Tab-separated table of C-alpha atoms in Angstrom:
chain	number	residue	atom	x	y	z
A	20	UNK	CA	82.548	148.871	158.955
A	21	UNK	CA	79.621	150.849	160.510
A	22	UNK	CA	79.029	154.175	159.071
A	23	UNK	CA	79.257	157.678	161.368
A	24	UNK	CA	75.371	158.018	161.207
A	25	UNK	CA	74.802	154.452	162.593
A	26	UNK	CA	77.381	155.012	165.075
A	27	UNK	CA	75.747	157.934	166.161
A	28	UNK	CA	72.497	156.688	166.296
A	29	UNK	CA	73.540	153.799	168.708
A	30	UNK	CA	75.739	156.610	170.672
A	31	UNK	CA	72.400	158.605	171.325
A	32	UNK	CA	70.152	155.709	172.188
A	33	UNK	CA	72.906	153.888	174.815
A	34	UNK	CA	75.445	155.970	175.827
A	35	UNK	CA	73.618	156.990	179.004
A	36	UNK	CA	72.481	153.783	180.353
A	37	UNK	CA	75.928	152.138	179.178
A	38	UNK	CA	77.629	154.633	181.682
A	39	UNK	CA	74.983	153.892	184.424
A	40	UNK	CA	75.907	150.371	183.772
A	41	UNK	CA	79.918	150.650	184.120
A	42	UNK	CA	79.187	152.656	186.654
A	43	UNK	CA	78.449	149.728	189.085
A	44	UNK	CA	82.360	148.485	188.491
A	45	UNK	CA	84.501	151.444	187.603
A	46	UNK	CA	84.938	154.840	188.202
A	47	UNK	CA	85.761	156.164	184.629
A	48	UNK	CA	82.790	154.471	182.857
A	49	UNK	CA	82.610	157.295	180.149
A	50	UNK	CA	86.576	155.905	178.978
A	51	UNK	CA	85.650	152.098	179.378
A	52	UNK	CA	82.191	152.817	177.194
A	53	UNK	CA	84.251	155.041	174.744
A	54	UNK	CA	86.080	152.061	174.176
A	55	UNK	CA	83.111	149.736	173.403
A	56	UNK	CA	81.842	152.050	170.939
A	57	UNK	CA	85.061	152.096	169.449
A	58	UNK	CA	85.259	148.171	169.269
A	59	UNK	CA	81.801	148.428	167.454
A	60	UNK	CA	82.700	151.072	164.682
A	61	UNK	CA	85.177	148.382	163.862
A	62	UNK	CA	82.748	145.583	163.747
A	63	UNK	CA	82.465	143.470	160.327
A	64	UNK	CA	79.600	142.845	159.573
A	65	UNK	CA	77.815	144.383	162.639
A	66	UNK	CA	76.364	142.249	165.687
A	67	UNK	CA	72.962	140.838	164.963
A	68	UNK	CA	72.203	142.414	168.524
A	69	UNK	CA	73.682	145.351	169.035
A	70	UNK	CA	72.506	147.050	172.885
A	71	UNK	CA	73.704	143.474	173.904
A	72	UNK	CA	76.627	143.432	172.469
A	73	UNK	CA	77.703	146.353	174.023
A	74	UNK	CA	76.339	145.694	177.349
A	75	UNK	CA	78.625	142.381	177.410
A	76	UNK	CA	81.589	144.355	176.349
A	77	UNK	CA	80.693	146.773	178.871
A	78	UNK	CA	80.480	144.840	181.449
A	79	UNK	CA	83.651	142.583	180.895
A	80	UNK	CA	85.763	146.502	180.235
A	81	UNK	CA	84.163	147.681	183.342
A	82	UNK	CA	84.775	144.731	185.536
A	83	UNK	CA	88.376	144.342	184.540
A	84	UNK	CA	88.919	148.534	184.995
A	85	UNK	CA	87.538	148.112	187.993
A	86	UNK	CA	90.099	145.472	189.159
A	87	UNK	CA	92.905	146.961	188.059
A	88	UNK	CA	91.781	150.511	189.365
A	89	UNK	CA	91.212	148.754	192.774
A	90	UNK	CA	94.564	147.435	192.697
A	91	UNK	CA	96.327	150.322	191.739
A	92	UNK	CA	94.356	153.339	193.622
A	93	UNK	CA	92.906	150.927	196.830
A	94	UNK	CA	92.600	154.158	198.981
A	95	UNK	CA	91.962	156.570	196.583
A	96	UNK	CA	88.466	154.651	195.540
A	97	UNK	CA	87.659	154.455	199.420
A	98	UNK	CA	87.715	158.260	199.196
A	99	UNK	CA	85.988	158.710	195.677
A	100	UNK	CA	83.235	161.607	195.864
A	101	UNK	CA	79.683	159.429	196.319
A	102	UNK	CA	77.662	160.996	193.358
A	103	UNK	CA	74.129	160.134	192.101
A	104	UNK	CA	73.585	157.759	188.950
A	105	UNK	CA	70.091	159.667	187.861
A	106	UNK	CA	69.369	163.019	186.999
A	107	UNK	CA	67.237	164.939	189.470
A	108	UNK	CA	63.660	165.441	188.685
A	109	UNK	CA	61.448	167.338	190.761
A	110	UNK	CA	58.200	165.754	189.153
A	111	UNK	CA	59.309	162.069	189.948
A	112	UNK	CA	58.074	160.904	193.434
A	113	UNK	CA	61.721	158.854	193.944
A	114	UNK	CA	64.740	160.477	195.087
A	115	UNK	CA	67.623	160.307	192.727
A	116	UNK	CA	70.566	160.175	195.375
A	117	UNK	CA	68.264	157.515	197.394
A	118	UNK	CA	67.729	155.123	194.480
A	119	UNK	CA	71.327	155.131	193.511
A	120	UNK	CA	72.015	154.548	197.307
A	121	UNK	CA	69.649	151.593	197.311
A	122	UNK	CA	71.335	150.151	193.805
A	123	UNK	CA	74.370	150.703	195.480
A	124	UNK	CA	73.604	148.289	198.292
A	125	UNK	CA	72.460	145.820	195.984
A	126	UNK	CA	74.453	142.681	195.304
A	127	UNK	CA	76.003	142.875	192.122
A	128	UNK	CA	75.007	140.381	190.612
A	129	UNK	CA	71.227	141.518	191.131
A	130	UNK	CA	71.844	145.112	190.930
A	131	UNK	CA	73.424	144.752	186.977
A	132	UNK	CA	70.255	143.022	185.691
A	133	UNK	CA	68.226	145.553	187.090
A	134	UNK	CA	70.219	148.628	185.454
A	135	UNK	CA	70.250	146.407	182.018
A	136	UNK	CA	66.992	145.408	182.385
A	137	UNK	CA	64.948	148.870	183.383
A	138	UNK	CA	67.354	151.381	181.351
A	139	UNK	CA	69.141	149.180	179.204
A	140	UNK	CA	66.313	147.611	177.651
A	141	UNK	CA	67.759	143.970	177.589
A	142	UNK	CA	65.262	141.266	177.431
A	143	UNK	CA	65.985	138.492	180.582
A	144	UNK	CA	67.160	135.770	177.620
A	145	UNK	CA	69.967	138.462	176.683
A	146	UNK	CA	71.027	138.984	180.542
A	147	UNK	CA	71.459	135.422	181.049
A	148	UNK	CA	74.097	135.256	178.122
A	149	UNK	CA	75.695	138.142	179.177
A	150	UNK	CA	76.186	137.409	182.793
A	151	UNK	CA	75.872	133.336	181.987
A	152	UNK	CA	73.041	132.326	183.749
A	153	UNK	CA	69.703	130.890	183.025
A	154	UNK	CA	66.753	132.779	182.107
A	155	UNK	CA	65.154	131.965	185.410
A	156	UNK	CA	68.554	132.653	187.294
A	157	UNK	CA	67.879	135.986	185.781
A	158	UNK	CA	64.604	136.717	186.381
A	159	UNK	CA	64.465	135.090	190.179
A	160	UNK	CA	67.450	138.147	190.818
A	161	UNK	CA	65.253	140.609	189.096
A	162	UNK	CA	62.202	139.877	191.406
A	163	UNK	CA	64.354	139.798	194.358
A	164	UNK	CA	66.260	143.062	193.818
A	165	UNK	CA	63.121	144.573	192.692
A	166	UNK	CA	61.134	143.498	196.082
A	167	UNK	CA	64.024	144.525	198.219
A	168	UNK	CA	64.221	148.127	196.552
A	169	UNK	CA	60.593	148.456	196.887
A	170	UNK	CA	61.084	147.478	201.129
A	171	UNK	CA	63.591	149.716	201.439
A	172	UNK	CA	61.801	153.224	199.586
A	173	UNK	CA	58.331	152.553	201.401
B	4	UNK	CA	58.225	141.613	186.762
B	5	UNK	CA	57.511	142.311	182.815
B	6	UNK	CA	59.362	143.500	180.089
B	7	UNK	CA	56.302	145.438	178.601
B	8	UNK	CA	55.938	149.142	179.177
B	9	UNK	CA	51.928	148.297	180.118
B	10	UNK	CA	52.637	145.359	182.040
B	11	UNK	CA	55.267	147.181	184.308
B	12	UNK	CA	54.360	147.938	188.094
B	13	UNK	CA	54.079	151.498	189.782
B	14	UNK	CA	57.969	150.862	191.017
B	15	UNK	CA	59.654	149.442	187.581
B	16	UNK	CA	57.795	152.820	185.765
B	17	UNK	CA	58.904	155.429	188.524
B	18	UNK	CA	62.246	154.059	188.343
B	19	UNK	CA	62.322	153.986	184.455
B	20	UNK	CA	61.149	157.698	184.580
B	21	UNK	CA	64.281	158.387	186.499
B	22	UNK	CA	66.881	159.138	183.906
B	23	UNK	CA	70.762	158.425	184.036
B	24	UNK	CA	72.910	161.263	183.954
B	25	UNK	CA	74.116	162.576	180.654
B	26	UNK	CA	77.211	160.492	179.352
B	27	UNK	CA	80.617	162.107	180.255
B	28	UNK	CA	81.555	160.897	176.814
B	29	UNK	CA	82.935	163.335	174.074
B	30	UNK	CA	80.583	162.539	171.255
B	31	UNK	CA	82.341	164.110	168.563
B	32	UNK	CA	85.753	162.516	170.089
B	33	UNK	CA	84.241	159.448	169.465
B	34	UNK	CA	83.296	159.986	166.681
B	35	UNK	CA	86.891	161.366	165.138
B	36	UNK	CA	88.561	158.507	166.797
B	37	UNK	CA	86.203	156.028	165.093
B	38	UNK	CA	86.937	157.474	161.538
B	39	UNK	CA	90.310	157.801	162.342
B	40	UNK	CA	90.615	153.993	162.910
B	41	UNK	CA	88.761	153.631	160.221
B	42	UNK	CA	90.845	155.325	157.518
B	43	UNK	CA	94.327	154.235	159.256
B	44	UNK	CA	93.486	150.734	158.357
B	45	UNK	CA	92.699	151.242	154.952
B	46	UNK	CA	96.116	153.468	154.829
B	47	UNK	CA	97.996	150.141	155.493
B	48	UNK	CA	96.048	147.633	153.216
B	49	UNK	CA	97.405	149.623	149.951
B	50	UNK	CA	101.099	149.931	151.018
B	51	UNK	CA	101.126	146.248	152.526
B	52	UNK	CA	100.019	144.616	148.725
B	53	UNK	CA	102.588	146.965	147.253
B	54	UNK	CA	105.284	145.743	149.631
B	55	UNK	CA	104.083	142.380	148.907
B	56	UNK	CA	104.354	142.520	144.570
B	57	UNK	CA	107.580	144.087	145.175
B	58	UNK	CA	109.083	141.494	147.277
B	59	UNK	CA	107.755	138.673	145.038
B	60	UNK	CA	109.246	141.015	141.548
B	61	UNK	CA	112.507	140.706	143.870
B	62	UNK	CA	112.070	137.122	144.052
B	63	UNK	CA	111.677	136.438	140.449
B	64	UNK	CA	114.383	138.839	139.545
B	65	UNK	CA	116.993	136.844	141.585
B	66	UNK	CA	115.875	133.518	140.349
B	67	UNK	CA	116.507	134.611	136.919
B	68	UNK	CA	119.724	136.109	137.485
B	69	UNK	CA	120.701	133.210	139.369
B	70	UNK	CA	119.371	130.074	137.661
B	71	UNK	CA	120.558	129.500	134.048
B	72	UNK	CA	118.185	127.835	131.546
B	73	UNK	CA	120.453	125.069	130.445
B	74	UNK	CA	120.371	121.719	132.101
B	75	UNK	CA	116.864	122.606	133.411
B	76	UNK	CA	114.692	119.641	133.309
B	77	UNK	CA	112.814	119.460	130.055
B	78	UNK	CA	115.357	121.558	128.389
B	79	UNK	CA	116.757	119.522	125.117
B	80	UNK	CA	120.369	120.121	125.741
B	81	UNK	CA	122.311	119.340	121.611
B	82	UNK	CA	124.896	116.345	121.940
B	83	UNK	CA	128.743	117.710	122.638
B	84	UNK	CA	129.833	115.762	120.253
B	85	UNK	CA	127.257	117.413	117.634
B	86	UNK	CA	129.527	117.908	113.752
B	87	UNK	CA	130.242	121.200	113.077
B	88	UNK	CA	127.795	122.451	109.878
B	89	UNK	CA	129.889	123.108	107.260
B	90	UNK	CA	130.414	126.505	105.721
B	91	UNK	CA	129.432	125.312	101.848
B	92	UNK	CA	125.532	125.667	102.419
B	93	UNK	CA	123.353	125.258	99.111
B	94	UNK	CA	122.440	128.629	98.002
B	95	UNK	CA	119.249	130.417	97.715
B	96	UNK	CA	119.199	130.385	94.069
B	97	UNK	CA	120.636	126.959	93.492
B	98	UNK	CA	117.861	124.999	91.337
B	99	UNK	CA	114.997	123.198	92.510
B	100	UNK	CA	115.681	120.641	90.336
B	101	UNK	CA	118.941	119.983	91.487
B	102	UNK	CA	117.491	119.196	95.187
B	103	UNK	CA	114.688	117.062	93.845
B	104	UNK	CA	117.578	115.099	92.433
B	105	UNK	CA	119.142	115.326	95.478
B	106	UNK	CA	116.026	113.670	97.051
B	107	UNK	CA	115.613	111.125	94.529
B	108	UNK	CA	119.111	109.766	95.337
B	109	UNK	CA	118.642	109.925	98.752
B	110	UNK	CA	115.164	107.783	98.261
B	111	UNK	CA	117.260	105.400	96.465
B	112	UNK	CA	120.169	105.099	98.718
B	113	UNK	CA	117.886	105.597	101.932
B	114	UNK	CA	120.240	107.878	103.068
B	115	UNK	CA	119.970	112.202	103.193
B	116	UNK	CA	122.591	113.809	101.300
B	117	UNK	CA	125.395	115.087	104.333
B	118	UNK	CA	126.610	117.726	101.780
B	119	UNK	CA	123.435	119.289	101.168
B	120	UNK	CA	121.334	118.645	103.956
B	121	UNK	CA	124.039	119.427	106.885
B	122	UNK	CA	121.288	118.377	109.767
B	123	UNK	CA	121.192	115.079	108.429
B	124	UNK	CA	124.549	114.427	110.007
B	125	UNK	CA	122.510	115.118	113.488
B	126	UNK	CA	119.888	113.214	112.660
B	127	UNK	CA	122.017	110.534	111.442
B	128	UNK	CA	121.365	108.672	114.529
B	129	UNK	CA	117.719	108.185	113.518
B	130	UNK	CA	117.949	107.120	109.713
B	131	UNK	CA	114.871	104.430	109.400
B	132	UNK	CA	114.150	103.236	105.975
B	133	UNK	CA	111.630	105.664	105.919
B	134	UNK	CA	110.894	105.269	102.190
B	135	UNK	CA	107.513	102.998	102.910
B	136	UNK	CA	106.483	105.234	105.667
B	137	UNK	CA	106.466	108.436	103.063
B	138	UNK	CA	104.874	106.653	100.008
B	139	UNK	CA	101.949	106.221	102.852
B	140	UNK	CA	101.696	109.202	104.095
B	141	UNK	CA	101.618	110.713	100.157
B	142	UNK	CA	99.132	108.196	99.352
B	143	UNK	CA	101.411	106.557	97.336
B	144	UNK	CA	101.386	102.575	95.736
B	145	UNK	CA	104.889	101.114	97.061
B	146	UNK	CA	107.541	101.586	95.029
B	147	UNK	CA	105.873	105.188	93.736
B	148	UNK	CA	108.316	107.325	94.851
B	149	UNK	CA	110.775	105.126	93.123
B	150	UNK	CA	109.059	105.563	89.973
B	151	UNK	CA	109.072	109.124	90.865
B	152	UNK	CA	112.501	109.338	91.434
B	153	UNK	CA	113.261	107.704	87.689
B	154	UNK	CA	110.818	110.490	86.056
B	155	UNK	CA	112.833	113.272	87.872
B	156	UNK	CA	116.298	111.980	87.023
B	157	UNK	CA	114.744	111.871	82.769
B	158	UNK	CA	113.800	115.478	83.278
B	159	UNK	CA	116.878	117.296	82.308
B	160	UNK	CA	117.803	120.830	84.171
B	161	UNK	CA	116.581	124.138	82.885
């Protein structure tokens, strides 16, 4: 059983990206990552990697919200408010509303290893078991996503 | 294309410097739901072992209410037929020499007296001329306890 200061610890640390990360499937990531943190308070002993842990639990939560909140509210979603994924910073020389547009655009199955990559943290072995590819799947998607976003904001 | 903060290009660090918006999340919700778990699953371990030992004390309790001892396998069960022990036991008091005699005349007729010795009657089934088996067992030449016997009867009572 973890302890309430471990917990929090890990709460701090992923919380944010974890949302940014459901984000791409759901629209109530904040429930689905609850949820995950939940599963890992209950943990015994705890995972030997924890920010991948969570990212797969995530991502299978978020993917299966995301299905049934498609099937259940199909025209509500079309309608959902479009909202940016990144705080606004005047200092940084990228938009925040553009770069979530661009992420947006993204095929999934590129677009998740750049969020778990850049702000998750994952290493490219760890993204291949969580979405079950290869290492090289992984990294050839990287590249490409990375190349197209960099096209697209010149 | 790296996974080292040095080895990142102008594009992977602008986009890291972006930051994700702060997690809807109730921290402290999550928090009090995750010791809430915690402490409703040790609230059913100690109630579930004590439901448990009570059940099995239930168990036990009906199987010895239930099943009686006799005719359990391994049980000696005494023959139906069994004499009754009569009522004229030797006393406490009654000599020792008198049931030394006793023995000496059963030595010599082989047999143990029925009068005195009312268990003999149940052992009856069982009497081997055991006379040669107790001289060895007492260490005795055969034919000592015979002798014996003879010395006993020449001591009169006191």
């Amino acid at each position: 059983m973890m302890g309430p200061q471990r917990l929090g610890y890990w709460i701090d640390r992923h919380a944010a990206a974890l949302e940014l990360f459901a984000r791409q499937w759901c629209a109530a990531p904040e429930d689905v990552v609850q949820e995950a943190f939940l599963k890992l308070s209950r943990q015994q002993p705890e995972p030997p990697h924890v920010a991948a842990w969570l990212y797969r639990v995530v991502r299978n939560a978020a993917i299966s919200a995301g299905r049934s909140a498609r099937r259940r509210e199909h025209h509500e979603l079309k309608a959902t408010e479009r909202v940016s994924w990144f705080v606004e910073d005047a200092a940084s020389r990228l938009d925040a509303v553009a770069v979530t547009e661009m992420l947006e655009r993204l095929p999934a199955e590129t677009r998740e290893i750049i969020v778990a990559h850049l702000w998750g943290g994952l290493t490219f072995e760890q993204i291949a078991a969580m979405t079950g590819t290869s290492t090289a799947t992984a990294h050839r998607r990287y590249a490409a996503g990375m190349e197209e976003l960099r096209t697209r904001l010149k | 294309m790296s996974t080292d903060d040095n080895q990142r290009t102008p594009l992977e660090s602008a986009l890291r410097g972006l930051a994700p918006v702060a997690p809807r999340l109730d921290r402290d919700a999550l928090m009090f739901a995750a010791g809430r778990a915690s402490a409703s699953r040790r609230r059913w371990a100690w109630p579930a072992l004590a439901g448990l030992f009570a059940l099995i004390s239930l168990g036990l309790g009906v199987r010895l209410a239930t099943i009686s001892p006799v005719g359990q396998p391994g049980m000696p069960t005494p023959p139906t037929n069994a004499p009754a022990v009569p009522k004229d036991l030797p006393k406490d008091d009654e000599s020792p020499g008198l049931r030394m005699g006793d023995l000496a005349r059963t030595l010599d007729n082989g047999e143990l007296p029925d009068a005195h010795y009312p268990h003999a009657a149940v052992l009856g089934a069982a009497k081997p001329p055991f006379q040669p088996m107790l001289e060895r067992d007492l260490d005795m030449p055969p034919g000592g306890l015979d002798d014996l016997s003879q010395r006993l009867l020449a001591t009169p009572n006191p």
